[in-house]
Amino acid sequence: MSDQQPATDLGPDRAAGSGLDHGLDLSLAPTPPMGWNNWNTTNDRPEFNEEMVLATADFFVSSGLRDAGYVYINLDDCWALPERDRHGDLVPDPVRFPHGIAAVADYVHSKGLKFGIYTSAGSHTCSPVGFPGALDHEEQDALLFASYGVDYLKYDNCHNEGRDAVQRYTRMRDALLATGRPIVYSICEWGQNSPWTWARGVGHLWRTTGDIEDTWASMLAIAKQNLALAEYAGPGHWNDPDMLEVGNGGMNDVEYRSHFSLWAVMAAPLLIGSDLRTVTPQTMEILLNTEVIALDQDPLGVQGAPVRSEGGLHVLAKPLADGGRGVALFNETDQAARIVTTAAEVGLPAADGYQVRDLWAHETQKCGGTVEAEVPAHGTAVYRVTAAE
Ligand code: GLA
């Protein structure tokens, strides 16, 4: 909990992640948002287009991703033209989106999914092409997004003219609220202004770090930064360590399983960042691991935190709604290692025995209180541990 949000300010609704906080409806994100965003796979390349987005929506349904909880189909930068129209409105790029954005949103909605869009709290978005940002156009752009049927806005930080971040992000919150449309609001200022200290009640989630890259080193550095911020997250107000790279090819599957496991233990948004038309069955097995997803989406909404970290071997624990603990044994080193913890260390009450569910092997074992595994280099073992009845 941040210094600026003392516990005494929390009404019961707010603490449970429902109700309003400064007008922001926390119940729009009672658990971390799940879905897809094109950026990590396409960047600004031409394959980001209507065809890709519609195919992704179709695939969400046919592959079981939707049923596993992935809901948002989100467009990132480069969906618009470099100039506003004569009314000052943003214009969808007619090459990428020949039928406009509302038609894409309608299609996404027709599949039982939700639709997200992107702009920047600056004069321009981050792409070097220089698409228009929403700074000083907040109300007009929010109304346009609402008219498209947008359910989620990612609001970036490029070309912000050095203006105050709290004011910029709050003005867009108010503009979104004024549309009357429920819109999940994702603040993307890269952790530059410590948003965990002020963004609760401004947005539903906030990036805590710079951009992730599809490398082990980048994923690891971001995970470590975000792990330190566990106390600031909760229902309706999540830390966002950036979108998933799972399936993009820069890490091996052991590393991608670690990436996915760490994001789940951290109650991070799970926004798939790969091209689902070309991913491997191994990638789908990771993304569709419903037991790891359940850890991320646990209704208690507590971000897991390290209980011990020594020499690159980490024990992380996440309190769960049923009184159990999510436990990750994470080996960041280049050699396999044995990692051992106990029920007491991860915060479980004393009991005669414990059930230990391995969320990657999908097996349950009983133990007397010790949880241990031989964890491969860069690997993570993840368990759900509960006191036996
Ligand atoms: C910034 C954001 C990224 C992505 C790009 C788009 O770098 O942090 O997530 O949205 O802009 O240009």
Short mmCIF file of C-alpha atoms and ligand atoms in Angstrom, two decimals, residues 37 39-40 43-44 76-78 118 125-128 154 156-158 188-190 207 209-212 242-243, ligand 1:
data_model
loop_
_atom_site.label_atom_id
_atom_site.label_comp_id
_atom_site.label_asym_id
_atom_site.label_seq_id
_atom_site.Cartn_x
_atom_site.Cartn_y
_atom_site.Cartn_z
CA ASN A 37 -1.77 -6.76 -28.23
CA TRP A 39 3.10 -4.51 -30.55
CA ASN A 40 5.61 -7.12 -29.37
CA ASN A 43 6.09 -3.24 -33.96
CA ASP A 44 5.16 -0.71 -36.67
CA ASP A 76 -1.17 -0.66 -30.33
CA ASP A 77 0.55 2.26 -32.07
CA CYS A 78 0.29 2.93 -35.84
CA TYR A 118 -3.79 2.98 -28.03
CA THR A 125 2.67 8.62 -30.24
CA CYS A 126 5.97 6.81 -29.88
CA SER A 127 6.38 5.67 -33.48
CA PRO A 128 8.99 7.72 -35.35
CA LYS A 154 -3.43 2.01 -23.41
CA ASP A 156 1.54 5.98 -23.65
CA ASN A 157 4.03 8.69 -22.65
CA CYS A 158 5.94 9.83 -25.74
CA CYS A 188 1.92 3.45 -19.83
CA GLU A 189 4.47 5.93 -18.49
CA TRP A 190 7.13 3.25 -18.01
CA ARG A 207 3.45 0.07 -16.49
CA THR A 209 9.19 -0.43 -16.32
CA GLY A 210 10.57 0.39 -19.74
CA ASP A 211 9.69 -1.75 -22.72
CA ILE A 212 10.19 -5.49 -22.54
CA ASP A 242 4.61 -5.07 -19.86
CA MET A 243 3.15 -7.52 -22.32
C1 GLA B 1 6.13 2.66 -26.22
C2 GLA B 1 5.37 1.67 -25.36
C3 GLA B 1 5.30 0.34 -26.09
C4 GLA B 1 4.62 0.51 -27.43
C5 GLA B 1 5.32 1.55 -28.26
C6 GLA B 1 4.56 1.93 -29.52
O1 GLA B 1 7.46 2.30 -26.39
O2 GLA B 1 5.99 1.53 -24.11
O3 GLA B 1 4.63 -0.64 -25.30
O4 GLA B 1 3.28 0.89 -27.21
O5 GLA B 1 5.51 2.76 -27.51
O6 GLA B 1 5.21 2.90 -30.28
#
